[in-house]
PDB file of C-alpha atoms in Angstrom:
ATOM      1  CA  MET A   1      50.762 -25.389 -33.731  1.00 85.00           C
ATOM      2  CA  THR A   2      49.431 -27.586 -36.532  1.00 94.00           C
ATOM      3  CA  SER A   3      47.003 -26.335 -39.163  1.00 97.00           C
ATOM      4  CA  TYR A   4      44.514 -28.828 -40.655  1.00 98.00           C
ATOM      5  CA  THR A   5      42.235 -28.245 -43.653  1.00 97.00           C
ATOM      6  CA  ILE A   6      39.296 -30.653 -44.015  1.00 97.00           C
ATOM      7  CA  GLY A   7      37.280 -31.163 -47.202  1.00 94.00           C
ATOM      8  CA  LEU A   8      33.699 -31.799 -46.058  1.00 92.00           C
ATOM      9  CA  ASP A   9      30.568 -32.775 -47.960  1.00 85.00           C
ATOM     10  CA  ASP A  10      27.348 -34.626 -47.146  1.00 83.00           C
ATOM     11  CA  THR A  11      28.695 -38.139 -47.726  1.00 85.00           C
ATOM     12  CA  ASP A  12      30.289 -40.905 -45.683  1.00 89.00           C
ATOM     13  CA  SER A  13      33.682 -39.992 -47.108  1.00 89.00           C
ATOM     14  CA  GLY A  14      33.380 -36.351 -46.048  1.00 91.00           C
ATOM     15  CA  ARG A  15      32.315 -37.407 -42.568  1.00 93.00           C
ATOM     16  CA  ALA A  16      35.216 -39.876 -42.386  1.00 94.00           C
ATOM     17  CA  ALA A  17      37.681 -37.059 -43.086  1.00 96.00           C
ATOM     18  CA  LEU A  18      36.104 -34.987 -40.310  1.00 96.00           C
ATOM     19  CA  ASP A  19      36.058 -37.910 -37.876  1.00 96.00           C
ATOM     20  CA  TRP A  20      39.710 -38.717 -38.569  1.00 97.00           C
ATOM     21  CA  VAL A  21      40.788 -35.221 -37.549  1.00 97.00           C
ATOM     22  CA  ARG A  22      38.456 -35.320 -34.538  1.00 95.00           C
ATOM     23  CA  SER A  23      40.199 -38.527 -33.424  1.00 94.00           C
ATOM     24  CA  LEU A  24      43.569 -36.778 -33.189  1.00 94.00           C
ATOM     25  CA  PRO A  25      44.922 -35.457 -29.876  1.00 92.00           C
ATOM     26  CA  LEU A  26      44.506 -31.846 -30.969  1.00 93.00           C
ATOM     27  CA  GLY A  27      45.936 -29.098 -28.806  1.00 87.00           C
ATOM     28  CA  THR A  28      44.608 -25.642 -27.972  1.00 87.00           C
ATOM     29  CA  GLY A  29      47.175 -24.099 -30.288  1.00 89.00           C
ATOM     30  CA  ASP A  30      46.077 -26.156 -33.286  1.00 95.00           C
ATOM     31  CA  PHE A  31      43.990 -24.683 -36.089  1.00 96.00           C
ATOM     32  CA  VAL A  32      41.252 -26.507 -38.036  1.00 98.00           C
ATOM     33  CA  LYS A  33      39.651 -25.152 -41.201  1.00 97.00           C
ATOM     34  CA  ILE A  34      36.545 -27.003 -42.400  1.00 97.00           C
ATOM     35  CA  VAL A  35      35.821 -26.388 -46.072  1.00 95.00           C
ATOM     36  CA  THR A  36      32.846 -27.307 -48.222  1.00 90.00           C
ATOM     37  CA  VAL A  37      32.574 -26.547 -51.943  1.00 84.00           C
ATOM     38  CA  THR A  38      28.974 -26.034 -53.032  1.00 72.00           C
ATOM     39  CA  GLU A  39      28.693 -24.613 -56.534  1.00 56.00           C
ATOM     40  CA  PHE A  40      30.578 -27.354 -58.372  1.00 48.00           C
ATOM     41  CA  PHE A  41      28.010 -30.008 -57.487  1.00 49.00           C
ATOM     42  CA  GLY A  42      25.003 -27.695 -57.390  1.00 50.00           C
ATOM     43  CA  GLU A  43      24.329 -28.109 -53.685  1.00 54.00           C
ATOM     44  CA  ALA A  44      22.233 -25.382 -52.125  1.00 59.00           C
ATOM     45  CA  SER A  45      24.174 -23.183 -49.742  1.00 66.00           C
ATOM     46  CA  SER A  46      21.787 -23.539 -46.776  1.00 79.00           C
ATOM     47  CA  PRO A  47      22.335 -27.297 -46.172  1.00 80.00           C
ATOM     48  CA  ALA A  48      26.067 -26.829 -46.675  1.00 81.00           C
ATOM     49  CA  ASP A  49      26.159 -23.974 -44.182  1.00 85.00           C
ATOM     50  CA  ARG A  50      24.255 -26.025 -41.609  1.00 88.00           C
ATOM     51  CA  ARG A  51      26.626 -28.920 -42.100  1.00 89.00           C
ATOM     52  CA  LEU A  52      29.621 -26.643 -41.576  1.00 92.00           C
ATOM     53  CA  VAL A  53      28.202 -25.206 -38.362  1.00 93.00           C
ATOM     54  CA  GLU A  54      27.356 -28.657 -37.001  1.00 94.00           C
ATOM     55  CA  ALA A  55      30.816 -30.000 -37.884  1.00 95.00           C
ATOM     56  CA  ALA A  56      32.576 -27.029 -36.295  1.00 95.00           C
ATOM     57  CA  ASP A  57      30.458 -27.307 -33.139  1.00 95.00           C
ATOM     58  CA  ALA A  58      31.264 -31.010 -32.846  1.00 95.00           C
ATOM     59  CA  MET A  59      34.977 -30.263 -33.284  1.00 95.00           C
ATOM     60  CA  ARG A  60      34.911 -27.599 -30.581  1.00 94.00           C
ATOM     61  CA  ARG A  61      32.993 -29.816 -28.148  1.00 94.00           C
ATOM     62  CA  GLY A  62      35.545 -32.588 -28.553  1.00 93.00           C
ATOM     63  CA  HIS A  63      38.520 -30.222 -28.292  1.00 94.00           C
ATOM     64  CA  PRO A  64      37.763 -27.178 -26.122  1.00 91.00           C
ATOM     65  CA  GLY A  65      40.000 -24.250 -26.947  1.00 89.00           C
ATOM     66  CA  LEU A  66      40.666 -25.448 -30.491  1.00 94.00           C
ATOM     67  CA  HIS A  67      40.562 -22.690 -33.111  1.00 96.00           C
ATOM     68  CA  VAL A  68      38.005 -23.760 -35.767  1.00 96.00           C
ATOM     69  CA  VAL A  69      36.991 -21.869 -38.920  1.00 96.00           C
ATOM     70  CA  GLU A  70      34.200 -22.751 -41.373  1.00 95.00           C
ATOM     71  CA  ILE A  71      34.656 -21.944 -45.066  1.00 94.00           C
ATOM     72  CA  SER A  72      31.935 -22.221 -47.725  1.00 90.00           C
ATOM     73  CA  ALA A  73      33.590 -21.948 -51.144  1.00 85.00           C
ATOM     74  CA  ASP A  74      32.278 -21.833 -54.701  1.00 82.00           C
ATOM     75  CA  GLY A  75      34.058 -23.155 -57.762  1.00 78.00           C
ATOM     76  CA  PRO A  76      35.981 -26.239 -58.915  1.00 83.00           C
ATOM     77  CA  THR A  77      36.527 -28.564 -55.977  1.00 84.00           C
ATOM     78  CA  VAL A  78      40.199 -29.382 -56.571  1.00 87.00           C
ATOM     79  CA  GLY A  79      41.259 -25.762 -56.960  1.00 89.00           C
ATOM     80  CA  GLN A  80      39.258 -24.536 -53.995  1.00 91.00           C
ATOM     81  CA  LEU A  81      40.499 -27.184 -51.570  1.00 93.00           C
ATOM     82  CA  ILE A  82      44.099 -26.681 -52.642  1.00 93.00           C
ATOM     83  CA  ALA A  83      43.778 -22.914 -52.306  1.00 94.00           C
ATOM     84  CA  GLU A  84      42.353 -23.243 -48.790  1.00 95.00           C
ATOM     85  CA  ALA A  85      45.099 -25.700 -47.787  1.00 95.00           C
ATOM     86  CA  GLN A  86      47.875 -23.394 -48.971  1.00 94.00           C
ATOM     87  CA  GLY A  87      50.082 -22.337 -46.074  1.00 94.00           C
ATOM     88  CA  GLY A  88      48.736 -25.042 -43.756  1.00 95.00           C
ATOM     89  CA  HIS A  89      50.324 -28.258 -42.605  1.00 96.00           C
ATOM     90  CA  LEU A  90      47.871 -31.000 -43.620  1.00 97.00           C
ATOM     91  CA  LEU A  91      44.930 -31.381 -46.006  1.00 97.00           C
ATOM     92  CA  VAL A  92      42.450 -34.134 -45.089  1.00 97.00           C
ATOM     93  CA  ILE A  93      39.914 -35.468 -47.600  1.00 95.00           C
ATOM     94  CA  GLY A  94      37.715 -38.529 -47.831  1.00 92.00           C
ATOM     95  CA  SER A  95      37.321 -41.106 -50.585  1.00 89.00           C
ATOM     96  CA  HIS A  96      34.818 -43.676 -51.778  1.00 81.00           C
ATOM     97  CA  ARG A  97      36.857 -46.825 -52.259  1.00 69.00           C
ATOM     98  CA  ASP A  98      34.446 -49.090 -54.081  1.00 63.00           C
ATOM     99  CA  ARG A  99      31.910 -46.914 -55.795  1.00 53.00           C
ATOM    100  CA  ILE A 100      31.617 -43.699 -57.758  1.00 43.00           C
ATOM    101  CA  LEU A 101      29.191 -41.185 -56.250  1.00 41.00           C
ATOM    102  CA  GLN A 102      28.819 -37.455 -56.558  1.00 41.00           C
ATOM    103  CA  SER A 103      30.763 -35.904 -53.701  1.00 40.00           C
ATOM    104  CA  VAL A 104      33.586 -33.565 -52.857  1.00 43.00           C
ATOM    105  CA  VAL A 105      36.120 -36.345 -53.316  1.00 43.00           C
ATOM    106  CA  THR A 106      34.698 -38.882 -55.728  1.00 43.00           C
ATOM    107  CA  GLY A 107      36.011 -40.725 -58.759  1.00 45.00           C
ATOM    108  CA  TRP A 108      39.518 -39.500 -59.498  1.00 57.00           C
ATOM    109  CA  LEU A 109      39.345 -36.401 -57.306  1.00 77.00           C
ATOM    110  CA  PRO A 110      41.335 -37.865 -54.380  1.00 82.00           C
ATOM    111  CA  GLU A 111      44.264 -38.524 -56.704  1.00 81.00           C
ATOM    112  CA  ARG A 112      43.951 -35.165 -58.430  1.00 82.00           C
ATOM    113  CA  ILE A 113      43.926 -33.337 -55.116  1.00 88.00           C
ATOM    114  CA  ALA A 114      46.817 -35.332 -53.626  1.00 87.00           C
ATOM    115  CA  VAL A 115      48.955 -34.850 -56.747  1.00 84.00           C
ATOM    116  CA  ALA A 116      48.390 -31.094 -56.853  1.00 87.00           C
ATOM    117  CA  SER A 117      48.337 -30.274 -53.134  1.00 91.00           C
ATOM    118  CA  PRO A 118      51.271 -28.198 -51.861  1.00 92.00           C
ATOM    119  CA  VAL A 119      50.925 -29.798 -48.410  1.00 96.00           C
ATOM    120  CA  PRO A 120      50.764 -33.442 -47.281  1.00 96.00           C
ATOM    121  CA  THR A 121      47.311 -34.860 -48.004  1.00 96.00           C
ATOM    122  CA  VAL A 122      45.617 -37.554 -45.942  1.00 97.00           C
ATOM    123  CA  VAL A 123      42.990 -39.556 -47.844  1.00 95.00           C
ATOM    124  CA  VAL A 124      40.557 -41.236 -45.441  1.00 95.00           C
ATOM    125  CA  PRO A 125      38.392 -44.079 -46.829  1.00 93.00           C
ATOM    126  CA  ASP A 126      34.669 -43.887 -46.196  1.00 91.00           C
ATOM    127  CA  ASP A 127      34.767 -47.195 -44.275  1.00 91.00           C
ATOM    128  CA  TRP A 128      37.626 -46.131 -41.988  1.00 93.00           C
ATOM    129  CA  GLU A 129      37.196 -47.091 -38.357  1.00 90.00           C
ATOM    130  CA  ARG A 130      39.060 -45.542 -35.478  1.00 88.00           C
ATOM    131  CA  PRO A 131      41.714 -48.045 -34.327  1.00 83.00           C
ATOM    132  CA  ASP A 132      41.585 -49.545 -30.873  1.00 78.00           C
ATOM    133  CA  ASP A 133      43.637 -47.681 -28.329  1.00 74.00           C
ATOM    134  CA  ASP A 134      45.747 -50.762 -27.610  1.00 72.00           C
ATOM    135  CA  GLY A 135      49.055 -49.592 -29.057  1.00 69.00           C
ATOM    136  CA  ARG A 136      48.921 -52.104 -31.889  1.00 81.00           C
ATOM    137  CA  GLY A 137      49.461 -51.036 -35.477  1.00 92.00           C
ATOM    138  CA  ASP A 138      52.413 -49.109 -36.871  1.00 95.00           C
ATOM    139  CA  VAL A 139      52.763 -45.908 -38.800  1.00 97.00           C
ATOM    140  CA  VAL A 140      54.087 -47.228 -42.124  1.00 97.00           C
ATOM    141  CA  VAL A 141      56.224 -45.295 -44.609  1.00 96.00           C
ATOM    142  CA  GLY A 142      57.142 -46.539 -48.066  1.00 92.00           C
ATOM    143  CA  VAL A 143      60.813 -45.716 -48.706  1.00 91.00           C
ATOM    144  CA  ASP A 144      62.704 -45.907 -51.992  1.00 81.00           C
ATOM    145  CA  THR A 145      65.442 -43.262 -51.787  1.00 72.00           C
ATOM    146  CA  VAL A 146      67.033 -41.014 -49.191  1.00 66.00           C
ATOM    147  CA  GLY A 147      64.863 -38.325 -50.771  1.00 68.00           C
ATOM    148  CA  GLU A 148      61.874 -39.935 -49.048  1.00 73.00           C
ATOM    149  CA  THR A 149      62.997 -38.408 -45.747  1.00 89.00           C
ATOM    150  CA  GLY A 150      60.102 -35.930 -45.800  1.00 91.00           C
ATOM    151  CA  ALA A 151      57.524 -38.716 -45.662  1.00 94.00           C
ATOM    152  CA  ALA A 152      59.535 -40.570 -43.012  1.00 95.00           C
ATOM    153  CA  VAL A 153      59.900 -37.499 -40.786  1.00 95.00           C
ATOM    154  CA  LEU A 154      56.173 -36.773 -41.026  1.00 96.00           C
ATOM    155  CA  GLY A 155      55.566 -40.447 -40.289  1.00 97.00           C
ATOM    156  CA  ALA A 156      57.658 -40.120 -37.135  1.00 97.00           C
ATOM    157  CA  ARG A 157      55.571 -37.131 -36.120  1.00 96.00           C
ATOM    158  CA  PHE A 158      52.407 -39.208 -36.563  1.00 96.00           C
ATOM    159  CA  ALA A 159      54.006 -42.058 -34.610  1.00 96.00           C
ATOM    160  CA  GLY A 160      54.655 -39.727 -31.696  1.00 94.00           C
ATOM    161  CA  LEU A 161      51.139 -38.308 -31.961  1.00 92.00           C
ATOM    162  CA  PHE A 162      49.534 -41.763 -31.949  1.00 93.00           C
ATOM    163  CA  GLY A 163      51.980 -43.362 -29.511  1.00 93.00           C
ATOM    164  CA  ARG A 164      52.971 -45.975 -32.104  1.00 95.00           C
ATOM    165  CA  SER A 165      56.139 -47.306 -33.714  1.00 96.00           C
ATOM    166  CA  LEU A 166      57.373 -46.171 -37.116  1.00 97.00           C
ATOM    167  CA  LEU A 167      57.910 -48.888 -39.732  1.00 97.00           C
ATOM    168  CA  LEU A 168      59.944 -48.013 -42.817  1.00 96.00           C
ATOM    169  CA  VAL A 169      59.340 -50.387 -45.723  1.00 94.00           C
ATOM    170  CA  SER A 170      61.493 -50.694 -48.832  1.00 91.00           C
ATOM    171  CA  ALA A 171      60.301 -53.082 -51.543  1.00 87.00           C
ATOM    172  CA  ARG A 172      62.254 -53.961 -54.646  1.00 79.00           C
ATOM    173  CA  PRO A 173      60.906 -56.132 -57.473  1.00 76.00           C
ATOM    174  CA  VAL A 174      63.288 -58.894 -58.524  1.00 65.00           C
ATOM    175  CA  PRO A 175      64.819 -57.605 -61.788  1.00 60.00           C
ATOM    176  CA  VAL A 176      63.734 -59.211 -65.050  1.00 50.00           C
ATOM    177  CA  GLY A 177      66.105 -62.049 -65.862  1.00 52.00           C
ATOM    178  CA  ALA A 178      67.145 -62.576 -62.271  1.00 52.00           C
ATOM    179  CA  VAL A 179      66.684 -66.018 -60.799  1.00 52.00           C
ATOM    180  CA  VAL A 180      66.928 -66.330 -57.046  1.00 51.00           C
ATOM    181  CA  ALA A 181      67.819 -70.048 -56.994  1.00 52.00           C
ATOM    182  CA  GLY A 182      70.406 -70.469 -59.723  1.00 54.00           C
ATOM    183  CA  GLY A 183      70.313 -69.859 -63.463  1.00 53.00           C
ATOM    184  CA  ARG A 184      70.730 -66.416 -64.987  1.00 52.00           C
ATOM    185  CA  THR A 185      71.592 -63.455 -62.791  1.00 52.00           C
ATOM    186  CA  ALA A 186      70.693 -59.781 -63.031  1.00 52.00           C
ATOM    187  CA  ALA A 187      73.139 -57.266 -64.492  1.00 57.00           C
ATOM    188  CA  VAL A 188      73.468 -55.889 -60.967  1.00 59.00           C
ATOM    189  CA  PRO A 189      73.751 -58.684 -58.396  1.00 66.00           C
ATOM    190  CA  LEU A 190      70.747 -58.974 -56.094  1.00 68.00           C
ATOM    191  CA  ALA A 191      73.013 -58.910 -53.064  1.00 72.00           C
ATOM    192  CA  GLN A 192      74.274 -55.483 -54.130  1.00 77.00           C
ATOM    193  CA  LEU A 193      70.751 -54.172 -54.669  1.00 76.00           C
ATOM    194  CA  ARG A 194      69.687 -55.422 -51.259  1.00 78.00           C
ATOM    195  CA  GLN A 195      72.682 -53.757 -49.636  1.00 82.00           C
ATOM    196  CA  GLU A 196      71.799 -50.492 -51.375  1.00 83.00           C
ATOM    197  CA  ASP A 197      68.241 -50.732 -50.003  1.00 84.00           C
ATOM    198  CA  ALA A 198      69.566 -51.397 -46.503  1.00 87.00           C
ATOM    199  CA  ASP A 199      71.901 -48.401 -46.772  1.00 88.00           C
ATOM    200  CA  VAL A 200      69.032 -46.141 -47.843  1.00 89.00           C
ATOM    201  CA  LEU A 201      66.929 -47.261 -44.892  1.00 93.00           C
ATOM    202  CA  GLN A 202      69.762 -46.659 -42.442  1.00 93.00           C
ATOM    203  CA  ALA A 203      70.282 -43.153 -43.830  1.00 93.00           C
ATOM    204  CA  VAL A 204      66.578 -42.365 -43.478  1.00 94.00           C
ATOM    205  CA  ILE A 205      66.525 -43.788 -39.939  1.00 95.00           C
ATOM    206  CA  ALA A 206      69.419 -41.503 -38.995  1.00 95.00           C
ATOM    207  CA  ARG A 207      67.587 -38.450 -40.288  1.00 94.00           C
ATOM    208  CA  VAL A 208      64.369 -39.428 -38.508  1.00 96.00           C
ATOM    209  CA  HIS A 209      66.174 -40.003 -35.212  1.00 95.00           C
ATOM    210  CA  ALA A 210      67.789 -36.582 -35.524  1.00 96.00           C
ATOM    211  CA  ARG A 211      64.308 -35.015 -35.455  1.00 96.00           C
ATOM    212  CA  TYR A 212      62.367 -37.487 -33.303  1.00 97.00           C
ATOM    213  CA  PRO A 213      64.828 -39.448 -31.132  1.00 97.00           C
ATOM    214  CA  GLU A 214      62.038 -40.723 -28.871  1.00 96.00           C
ATOM    215  CA  VAL A 215      60.179 -42.589 -31.654  1.00 97.00           C
ATOM    216  CA  GLU A 216      60.845 -46.308 -32.074  1.00 96.00           C
ATOM    217  CA  VAL A 217      61.842 -46.959 -35.693  1.00 97.00           C
ATOM    218  CA  ARG A 218      62.004 -50.314 -37.464  1.00 95.00           C
ATOM    219  CA  ALA A 219      62.929 -50.964 -41.080  1.00 94.00           C
ATOM    220  CA  HIS A 220      62.249 -53.800 -43.506  1.00 91.00           C
ATOM    221  CA  ALA A 221      63.858 -54.190 -46.930  1.00 88.00           C
ATOM    222  CA  VAL A 222      62.139 -56.962 -48.868  1.00 85.00           C
ATOM    223  CA  ASP A 223      61.919 -58.371 -52.381  1.00 84.00           C
ATOM    224  CA  GLY A 224      58.529 -57.985 -53.990  1.00 85.00           C
ATOM    225  CA  ASP A 225      56.168 -55.729 -55.869  1.00 87.00           C
ATOM    226  CA  PRO A 226      55.812 -52.462 -53.889  1.00 87.00           C
ATOM    227  CA  ILE A 227      52.055 -52.567 -54.501  1.00 88.00           C
ATOM    228  CA  ASP A 228      51.719 -55.921 -52.761  1.00 90.00           C
ATOM    229  CA  VAL A 229      54.260 -55.205 -50.035  1.00 91.00           C
ATOM    230  CA  LEU A 230      52.769 -51.874 -48.944  1.00 91.00           C
ATOM    231  CA  ALA A 231      49.207 -53.136 -49.280  1.00 91.00           C
ATOM    232  CA  GLU A 232      50.056 -55.949 -46.864  1.00 92.00           C
ATOM    233  CA  ALA A 233      51.819 -53.552 -44.473  1.00 93.00           C
ATOM    234  CA  ALA A 234      48.786 -51.254 -44.576  1.00 92.00           C
ATOM    235  CA  THR A 235      46.464 -53.985 -43.334  1.00 91.00           C
ATOM    236  CA  ASP A 236      47.381 -53.487 -39.674  1.00 91.00           C
ATOM    237  CA  ALA A 237      48.741 -49.920 -39.915  1.00 95.00           C
ATOM    238  CA  VAL A 238      47.126 -46.821 -38.445  1.00 96.00           C
ATOM    239  CA  ILE A 239      48.278 -44.736 -41.429  1.00 97.00           C
ATOM    240  CA  VAL A 240      50.511 -45.245 -44.482  1.00 96.00           C
ATOM    241  CA  LEU A 241      52.694 -42.479 -45.904  1.00 95.00           C
ATOM    242  CA  ILE A 242      54.200 -42.327 -49.383  1.00 92.00           C
ATOM    243  CA  GLY A 243      56.206 -39.690 -51.214  1.00 89.00           C
ATOM    244  CA  ARG A 244      54.517 -38.097 -54.192  1.00 81.00           C
ATOM    245  CA  GLU A 245      57.594 -38.391 -56.401  1.00 65.00           C
ATOM    246  CA  HIS A 246      58.511 -41.799 -55.017  1.00 43.00           C
ATOM    247  CA  ARG A 247      60.070 -43.921 -57.784  1.00 39.00           C
ATOM    248  CA  THR A 248      60.337 -47.661 -58.314  1.00 36.00           C
ATOM    249  CA  ALA A 249      62.354 -49.621 -60.841  1.00 32.00           C
ATOM    250  CA  VAL A 250      59.310 -51.089 -62.554  1.00 33.00           C
ATOM    251  CA  THR A 251      56.252 -48.912 -62.095  1.00 35.00           C
ATOM    252  CA  GLY A 252      57.631 -45.371 -62.358  1.00 37.00           C
ATOM    253  CA  ALA A 253      55.912 -42.895 -60.061  1.00 42.00           C
ATOM    254  CA  LEU A 254      54.881 -44.698 -56.909  1.00 43.00           C
ATOM    255  CA  PHE A 255      51.849 -42.511 -56.431  1.00 51.00           C
ATOM    256  CA  GLY A 256      50.591 -43.490 -59.869  1.00 55.00           C
ATOM    257  CA  SER A 257      50.629 -47.168 -58.924  1.00 69.00           C
ATOM    258  CA  VAL A 258      51.017 -47.938 -55.245  1.00 78.00           C
ATOM    259  CA  GLY A 259      49.287 -44.750 -54.138  1.00 78.00           C
ATOM    260  CA  MET A 260      46.217 -45.332 -56.279  1.00 79.00           C
ATOM    261  CA  HIS A 261      46.070 -48.979 -55.210  1.00 82.00           C
ATOM    262  CA  LEU A 262      46.225 -48.034 -51.530  1.00 86.00           C
ATOM    263  CA  ILE A 263      43.615 -45.293 -51.828  1.00 84.00           C
ATOM    264  CA  HIS A 264      41.169 -47.553 -53.630  1.00 81.00           C
ATOM    265  CA  GLY A 265      41.942 -50.811 -51.872  1.00 82.00           C
ATOM    266  CA  SER A 266      42.862 -50.059 -48.254  1.00 86.00           C
ATOM    267  CA  ARG A 267      40.721 -49.175 -45.248  1.00 90.00           C
ATOM    268  CA  THR A 268      43.788 -47.444 -43.795  1.00 94.00           C
ATOM    269  CA  PRO A 269      44.227 -43.681 -44.323  1.00 96.00           C
ATOM    270  CA  VAL A 270      46.944 -42.845 -46.841  1.00 95.00           C
ATOM    271  CA  CYS A 271      49.080 -39.713 -46.575  1.00 95.00           C
ATOM    272  CA  VAL A 272      50.704 -38.443 -49.771  1.00 93.00           C
ATOM    273  CA  VAL A 273      53.701 -36.231 -49.014  1.00 93.00           C
ATOM    274  CA  PRO A 274      55.047 -33.856 -51.686  1.00 90.00           C
ATOM    275  CA  SER A 275      58.777 -33.554 -52.117  1.00 79.00           C
ATOM    276  CA  SER A 276      60.302 -30.620 -50.327  1.00 67.00           C
TER     277      SER A 276
END
């Protein structure tokens, strides 16, 4: 059984979050909680209640036997959504990528929720479109250390759910002072750094295969800014996963750089996975 919590409001981003969960192959044992927060933005309760009922009915029609619960909450949005997600498996929220509007997940709220959430959080852009059912497009996971196994294992679960391959991506900026074609060299040789990245990927692959041996896993270790590398990988992906405490040599916390860039710049859903 998988438990999903959806943050819903009367915007395209809220509907995108709902539609993303509806697109999943949900089973009769799965549990979906649809949550709207009314008081924080001054929305009257009647429209919110109608929206909840309509969303729950649509979810049940698409997935007969699914257990669906509607929750109308009052109070600060971040705290309420996190409280409702507690004890579940996945929190799903929407985001406006290119504009700031009043909604459940507007402005900086997607980042605030994903940083504070105790469960993996999927951020679905308001212009997300359901991918073609042609088997193309990987589940992509950004990997920096063996500690990123949690994101990779969840990525493998998504890959099995979607019938896709899992692509692990490790990106390392060329150190300051390093010159690839002659000249000065880095304090640590690039060849050694690349070997370390390859070793990390192999260790993560082994742990993923131990849990999901049926999932096809590929791995790429490349030189480049993680922001650019993962943004490019996200272009054709069905979902991108990153660890919340993911670290890079240059930018510090990955979520504070790559994560924000992906959420604001990509049409692909981004899943932020807290460390275990």
